[in-house]
Coordinates of C-alpha atoms in Angstrom, one line a residue:
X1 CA 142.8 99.4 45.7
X2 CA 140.3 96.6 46.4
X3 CA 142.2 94.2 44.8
X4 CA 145.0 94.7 46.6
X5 CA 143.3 94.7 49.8
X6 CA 141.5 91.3 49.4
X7 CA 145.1 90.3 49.7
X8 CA 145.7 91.9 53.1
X9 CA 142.6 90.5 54.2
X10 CA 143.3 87.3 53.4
X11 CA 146.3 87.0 55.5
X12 CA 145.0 89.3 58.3
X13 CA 142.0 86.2 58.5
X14 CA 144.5 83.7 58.3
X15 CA 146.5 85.5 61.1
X16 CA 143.5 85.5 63.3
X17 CA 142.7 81.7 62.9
X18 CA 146.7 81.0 63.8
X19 CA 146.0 83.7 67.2
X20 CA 143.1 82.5 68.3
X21 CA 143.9 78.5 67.8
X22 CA 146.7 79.0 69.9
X23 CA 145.2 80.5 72.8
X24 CA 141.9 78.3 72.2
X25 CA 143.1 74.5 71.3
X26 CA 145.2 73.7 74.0
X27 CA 144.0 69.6 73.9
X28 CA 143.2 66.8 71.6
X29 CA 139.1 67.0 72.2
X30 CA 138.7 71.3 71.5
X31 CA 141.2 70.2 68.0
X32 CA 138.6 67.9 67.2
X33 CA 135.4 70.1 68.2
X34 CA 137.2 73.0 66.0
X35 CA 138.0 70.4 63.3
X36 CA 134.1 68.8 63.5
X37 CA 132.9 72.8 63.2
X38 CA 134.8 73.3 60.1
X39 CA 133.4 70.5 58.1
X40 CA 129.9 71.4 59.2
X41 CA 130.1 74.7 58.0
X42 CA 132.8 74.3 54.9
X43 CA 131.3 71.0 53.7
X44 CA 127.6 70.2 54.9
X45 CA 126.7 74.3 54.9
X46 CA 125.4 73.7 58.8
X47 CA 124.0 77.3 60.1
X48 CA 126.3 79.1 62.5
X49 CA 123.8 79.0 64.8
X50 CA 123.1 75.6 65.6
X51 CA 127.2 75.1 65.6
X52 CA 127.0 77.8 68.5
X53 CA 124.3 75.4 69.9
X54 CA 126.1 72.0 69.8
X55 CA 129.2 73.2 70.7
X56 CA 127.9 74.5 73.9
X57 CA 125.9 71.1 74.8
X58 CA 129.3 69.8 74.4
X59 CA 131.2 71.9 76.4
X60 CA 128.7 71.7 79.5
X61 CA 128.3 67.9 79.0
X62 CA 132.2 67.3 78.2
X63 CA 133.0 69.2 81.6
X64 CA 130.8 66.7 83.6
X65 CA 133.5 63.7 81.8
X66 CA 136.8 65.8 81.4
X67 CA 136.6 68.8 82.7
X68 CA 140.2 69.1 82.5
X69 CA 140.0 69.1 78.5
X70 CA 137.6 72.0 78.7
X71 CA 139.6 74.5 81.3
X72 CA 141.5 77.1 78.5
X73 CA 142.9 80.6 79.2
X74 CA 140.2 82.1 77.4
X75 CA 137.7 81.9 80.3
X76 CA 138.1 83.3 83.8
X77 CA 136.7 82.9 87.1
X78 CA 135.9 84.9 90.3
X79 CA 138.8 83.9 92.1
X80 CA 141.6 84.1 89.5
X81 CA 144.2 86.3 90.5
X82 CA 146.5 85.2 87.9
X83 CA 147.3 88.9 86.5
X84 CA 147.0 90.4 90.0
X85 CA 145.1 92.2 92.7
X86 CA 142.3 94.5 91.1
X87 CA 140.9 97.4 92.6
X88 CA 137.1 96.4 90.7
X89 CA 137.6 92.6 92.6
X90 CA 138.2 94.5 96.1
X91 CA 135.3 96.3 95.8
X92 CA 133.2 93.3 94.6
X93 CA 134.4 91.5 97.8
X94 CA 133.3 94.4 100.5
X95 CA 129.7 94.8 98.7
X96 CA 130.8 98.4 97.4
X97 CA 129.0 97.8 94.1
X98 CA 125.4 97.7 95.0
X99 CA 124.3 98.6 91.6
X100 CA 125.7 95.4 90.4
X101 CA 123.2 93.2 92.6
X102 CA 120.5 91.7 90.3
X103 CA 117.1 93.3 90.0
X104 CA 114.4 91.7 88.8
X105 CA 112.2 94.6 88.3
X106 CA 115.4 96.5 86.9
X107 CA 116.0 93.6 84.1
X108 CA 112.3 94.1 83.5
X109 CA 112.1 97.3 82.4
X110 CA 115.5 96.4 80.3
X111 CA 113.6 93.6 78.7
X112 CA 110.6 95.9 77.5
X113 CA 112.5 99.1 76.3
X114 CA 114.8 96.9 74.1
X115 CA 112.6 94.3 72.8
X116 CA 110.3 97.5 71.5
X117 CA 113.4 99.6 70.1
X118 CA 114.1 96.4 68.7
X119 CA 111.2 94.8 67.0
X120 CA 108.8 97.8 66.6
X121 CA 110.5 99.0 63.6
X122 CA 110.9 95.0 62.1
X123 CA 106.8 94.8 62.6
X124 CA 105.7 97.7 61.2
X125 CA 108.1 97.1 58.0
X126 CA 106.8 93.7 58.0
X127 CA 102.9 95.2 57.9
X128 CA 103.8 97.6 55.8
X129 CA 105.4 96.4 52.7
X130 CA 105.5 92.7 53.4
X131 CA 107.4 90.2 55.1
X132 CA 109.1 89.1 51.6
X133 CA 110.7 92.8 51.0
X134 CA 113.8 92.8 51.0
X135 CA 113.7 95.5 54.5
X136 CA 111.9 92.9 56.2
X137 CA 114.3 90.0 54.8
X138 CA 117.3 92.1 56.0
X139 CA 115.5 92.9 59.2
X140 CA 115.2 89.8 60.3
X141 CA 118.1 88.2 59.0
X142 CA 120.4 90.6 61.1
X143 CA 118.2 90.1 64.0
X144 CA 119.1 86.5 64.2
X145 CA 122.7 87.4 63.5
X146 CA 123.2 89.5 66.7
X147 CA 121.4 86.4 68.6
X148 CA 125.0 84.4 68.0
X149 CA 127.5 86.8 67.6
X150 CA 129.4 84.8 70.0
X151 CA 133.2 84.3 68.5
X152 CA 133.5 87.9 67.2
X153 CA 133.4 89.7 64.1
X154 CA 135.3 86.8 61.8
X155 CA 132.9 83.6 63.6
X156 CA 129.6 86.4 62.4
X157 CA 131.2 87.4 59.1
X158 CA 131.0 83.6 58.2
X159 CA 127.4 83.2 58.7
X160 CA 126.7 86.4 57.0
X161 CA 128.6 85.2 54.2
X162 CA 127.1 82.1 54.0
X163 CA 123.5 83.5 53.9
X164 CA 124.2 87.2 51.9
X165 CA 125.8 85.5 49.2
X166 CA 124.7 81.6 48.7
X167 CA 120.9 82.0 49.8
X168 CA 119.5 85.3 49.6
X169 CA 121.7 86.5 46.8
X170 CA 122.4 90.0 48.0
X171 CA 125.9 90.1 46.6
X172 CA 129.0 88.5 45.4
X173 CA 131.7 86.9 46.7
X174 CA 134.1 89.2 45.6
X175 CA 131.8 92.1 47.0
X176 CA 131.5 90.4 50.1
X177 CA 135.5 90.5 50.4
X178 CA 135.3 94.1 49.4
X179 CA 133.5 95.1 52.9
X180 CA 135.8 93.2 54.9
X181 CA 138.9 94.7 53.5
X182 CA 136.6 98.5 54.0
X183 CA 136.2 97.3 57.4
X184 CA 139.6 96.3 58.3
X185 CA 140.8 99.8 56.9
X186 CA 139.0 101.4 59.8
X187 CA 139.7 102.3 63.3
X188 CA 135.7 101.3 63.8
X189 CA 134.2 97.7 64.4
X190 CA 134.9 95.1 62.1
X191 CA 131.3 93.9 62.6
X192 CA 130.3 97.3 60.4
X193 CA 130.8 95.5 57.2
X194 CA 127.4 94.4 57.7
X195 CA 126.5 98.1 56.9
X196 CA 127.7 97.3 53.3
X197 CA 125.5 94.2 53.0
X198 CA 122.7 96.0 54.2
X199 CA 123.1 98.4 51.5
X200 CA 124.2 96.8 48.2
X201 CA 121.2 93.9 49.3
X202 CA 118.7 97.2 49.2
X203 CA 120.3 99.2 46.4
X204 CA 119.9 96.2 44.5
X205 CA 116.0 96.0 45.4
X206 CA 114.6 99.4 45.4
X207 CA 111.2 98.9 44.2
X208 CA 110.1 102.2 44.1
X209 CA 112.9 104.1 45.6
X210 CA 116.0 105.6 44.3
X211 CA 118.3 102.9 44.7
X212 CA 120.9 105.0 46.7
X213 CA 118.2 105.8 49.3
X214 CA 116.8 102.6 49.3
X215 CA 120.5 101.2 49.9
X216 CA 121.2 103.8 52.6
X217 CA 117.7 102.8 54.2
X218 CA 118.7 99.4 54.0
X219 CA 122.2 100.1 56.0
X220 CA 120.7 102.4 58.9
X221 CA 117.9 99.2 59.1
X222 CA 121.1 96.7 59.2
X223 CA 122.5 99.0 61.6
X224 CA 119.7 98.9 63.7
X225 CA 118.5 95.6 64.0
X226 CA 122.4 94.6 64.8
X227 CA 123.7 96.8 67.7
X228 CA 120.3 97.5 69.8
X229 CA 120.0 93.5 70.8
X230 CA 124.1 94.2 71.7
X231 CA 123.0 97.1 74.2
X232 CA 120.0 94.7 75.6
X233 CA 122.7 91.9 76.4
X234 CA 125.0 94.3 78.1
X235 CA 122.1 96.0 80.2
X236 CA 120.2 92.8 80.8
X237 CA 123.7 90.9 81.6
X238 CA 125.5 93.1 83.7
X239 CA 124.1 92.5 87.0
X240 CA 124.9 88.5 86.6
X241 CA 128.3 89.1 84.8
X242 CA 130.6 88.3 88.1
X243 CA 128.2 85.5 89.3
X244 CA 128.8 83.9 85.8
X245 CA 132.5 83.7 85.7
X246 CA 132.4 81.7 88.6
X247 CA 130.3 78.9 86.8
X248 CA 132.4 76.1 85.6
X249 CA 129.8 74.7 83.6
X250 CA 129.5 77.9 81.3
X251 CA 132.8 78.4 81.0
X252 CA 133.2 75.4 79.7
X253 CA 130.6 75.7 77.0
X254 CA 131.8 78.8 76.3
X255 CA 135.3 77.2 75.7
X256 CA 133.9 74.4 73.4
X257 CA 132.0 77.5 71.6
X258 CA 135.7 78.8 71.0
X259 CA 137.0 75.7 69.7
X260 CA 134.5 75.9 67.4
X261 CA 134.4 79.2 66.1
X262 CA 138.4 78.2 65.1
X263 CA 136.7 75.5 62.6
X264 CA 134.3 78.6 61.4
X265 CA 136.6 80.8 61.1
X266 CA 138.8 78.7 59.0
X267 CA 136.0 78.7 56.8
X268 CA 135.7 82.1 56.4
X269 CA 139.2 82.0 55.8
X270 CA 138.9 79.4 52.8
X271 CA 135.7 80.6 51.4
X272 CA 136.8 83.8 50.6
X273 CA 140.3 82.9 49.6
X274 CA 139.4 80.2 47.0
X275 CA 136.6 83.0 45.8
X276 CA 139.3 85.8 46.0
X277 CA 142.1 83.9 43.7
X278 CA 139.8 82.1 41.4
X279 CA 137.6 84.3 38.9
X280 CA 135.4 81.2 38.6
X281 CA 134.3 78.4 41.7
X282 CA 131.4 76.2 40.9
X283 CA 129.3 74.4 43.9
X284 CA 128.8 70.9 43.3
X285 CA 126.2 69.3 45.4
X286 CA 126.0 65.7 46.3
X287 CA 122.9 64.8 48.9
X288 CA 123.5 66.8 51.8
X289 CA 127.5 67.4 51.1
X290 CA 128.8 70.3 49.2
X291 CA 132.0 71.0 47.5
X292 CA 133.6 74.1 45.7
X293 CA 135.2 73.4 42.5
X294 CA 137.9 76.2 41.1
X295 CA 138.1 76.4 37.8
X296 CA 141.9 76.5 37.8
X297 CA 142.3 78.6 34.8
X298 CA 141.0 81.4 36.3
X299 CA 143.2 81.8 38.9
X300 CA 145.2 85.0 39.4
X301 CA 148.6 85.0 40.1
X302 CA 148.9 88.6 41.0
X303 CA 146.2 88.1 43.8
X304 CA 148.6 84.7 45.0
X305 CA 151.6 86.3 45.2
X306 CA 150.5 89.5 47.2
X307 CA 148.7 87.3 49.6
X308 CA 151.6 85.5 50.1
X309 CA 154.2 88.5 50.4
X310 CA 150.9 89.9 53.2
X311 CA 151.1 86.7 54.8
X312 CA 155.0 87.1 55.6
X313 CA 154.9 90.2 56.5
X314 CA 152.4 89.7 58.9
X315 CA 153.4 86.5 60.5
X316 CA 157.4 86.3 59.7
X317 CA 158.0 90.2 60.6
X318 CA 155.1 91.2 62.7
X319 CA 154.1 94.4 60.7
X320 CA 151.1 96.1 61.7
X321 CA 148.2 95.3 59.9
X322 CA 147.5 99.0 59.1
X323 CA 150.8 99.3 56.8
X324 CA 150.1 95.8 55.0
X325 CA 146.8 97.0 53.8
X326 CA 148.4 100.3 52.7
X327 CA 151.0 98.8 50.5
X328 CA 149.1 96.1 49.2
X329 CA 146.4 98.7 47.9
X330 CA 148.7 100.7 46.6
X331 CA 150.5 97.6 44.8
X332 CA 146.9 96.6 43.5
X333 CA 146.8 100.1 41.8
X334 CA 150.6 99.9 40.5
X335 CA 149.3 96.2 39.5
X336 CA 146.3 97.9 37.7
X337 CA 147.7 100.7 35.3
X338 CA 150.6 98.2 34.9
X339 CA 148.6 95.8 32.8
X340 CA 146.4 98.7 31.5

């Protein structure tokens, strides 16, 4: 079933990257910030996060020089009344929402319930077993991912790919393809596939534990340390949420951060696809530039044809991605006991 899912996934990536690029690269200067994001990432191995970073600089500075270049549908203001008159911008207007004025005392409190829920549990893990187990590793890790989730799930899924598989060693490639296409069979948030790497990275480092509880210790942890920073933003954020459409400054950062979460995704996109169809990739490093070599050999045919029968039904007929991964999994059984 996996491997006919890979398959689905692949084209339901390559779908996304096609969607968003068209709504997010509307100029020369975001083609080239998504463009100068993808080589960072693909080529140089550049951390998601200080992409996030430099895009924004450029968006805020870019918008001083051509703000023009940096206005894209993605970002809204106060006064936009482009899809019409809404009952929640009314309200807004005639100060009916007093719960929505900032509070300083109010983001206070905020600030100190979540940062405990949040780092309480990493700390006493940490003085517990040690900052090099592989809880405290995981801890950690995900904390820093749910700092930059901006992008969505794909952008994240990058970065967690990047780290999970090439520097901590917490599973494969192909594994890492196998929680995507689990999390693209469910209703729930793509972003749960970092459940699975929370729980193969502990099943494979028990230590004392039996590896299936220390593997579903390691997802609730994953879990944890993901979605309570998410409820601090919202709860923190709220209050300043209308006040910050209106800046032009931020939205433009925030469009340069879409450019380049394109050029990310596009990565993702590659990375698993060139680890997906080829059984063996080396990674050639030269100074600070880094190449994947496929050994061509290993290539499976089977895997490139179903992606590209996904890949037309998705974009030439517009089928739901729901039925594309049920027939490619079931083709990837029929594929299996066929060559059995």
């Amino acid at each position: 079933m996996f491997f006919g899912i890979k398959a689905a996934v692949l084209a339901v990536v390559i779908q996304a990257v096609i969607r968003i690029a068209s709504r997010a690269l509307p100029n020369a200067i975001l083609i080239a910030i998504a463009a100068v994001a993808f080589v960072a990432i693909f080529f140089f191995a550049v951390p998601f996060p200080l992409i996030v970073a430099a895009a924004a600089v450029c968006g805020a500075v870019g918008h001083r020089l051509r703000p023009a270049s940096f206005e894209t549908k993605g970002h809204g203001n106060a006064n936009a009344t482009d899809e019409g008159d809404y009952a929640i911008d009314r309200m807004l207007e005639a100060g009916a929402l007093d719960h929505t004025t900032p509070s300083a005392s109010r983001a206070a409190l905020i600030l100190v319930v979540c940062l405990v829920l949040w780092f309480a549990p990493l700390l006493a893990i940490s003085a517990a077993i040690g900052p090099d187990s592989v809880y405290s590793l995981e801890g950690w890790f995900f904390s820093k991912m749910a700092v930059v989730t901006f992008g969505g799930a794909y952008a994240v899924l990058a970065y967690v790919a990047q780290q999970a598989v090439e520097i901590y060693g917490w599973l494969a490639p192909g594994e890492m393809l196998d929680g995507l296409g689990m999390a693209e069979t469910t209703p729930g948030p793509l972003i749960m596939v970092v459940q699975h790497v929370g729980f193969l990275a502990a099943f494979r480092n028990p230590g004392a534990l039996d590896p299936m509880l220390a593997g579903t210790l390691g997802a609730i942890l994953t879990t944890w340390v993901t979605f309570v920073p998410c409820f601090l933003w919202i709860f923190l954020g709220a209050p300043y949420i209308e006040t910050l459409r209106g800046n032009k400054s931020l939205n433009a950062a925030l469009s340069a951060i879409t450019a380049a979460v394109v050029g990310v995704i596009l990565n993702l996109a590659i990375w698993f696809g060139v680890h997906a169809v080829f059984a063996m990739v080396a990674e050639r490093v030269y100074g600070p530039l880094r190449l994947f070599v496929p050994d061509w050999s290993s290539a499976d045919p089977a895997l490139l044809v179903l992606t590209a029968g996904a890949l037309v039904a998705t974009l030439r007929f517009k089928i739901g991605m729901i039925p594309v991964l049920a027939v490619c999994a079931a083709l990837g059984v029929a594929w299996f006991y066929a060559i059995r």
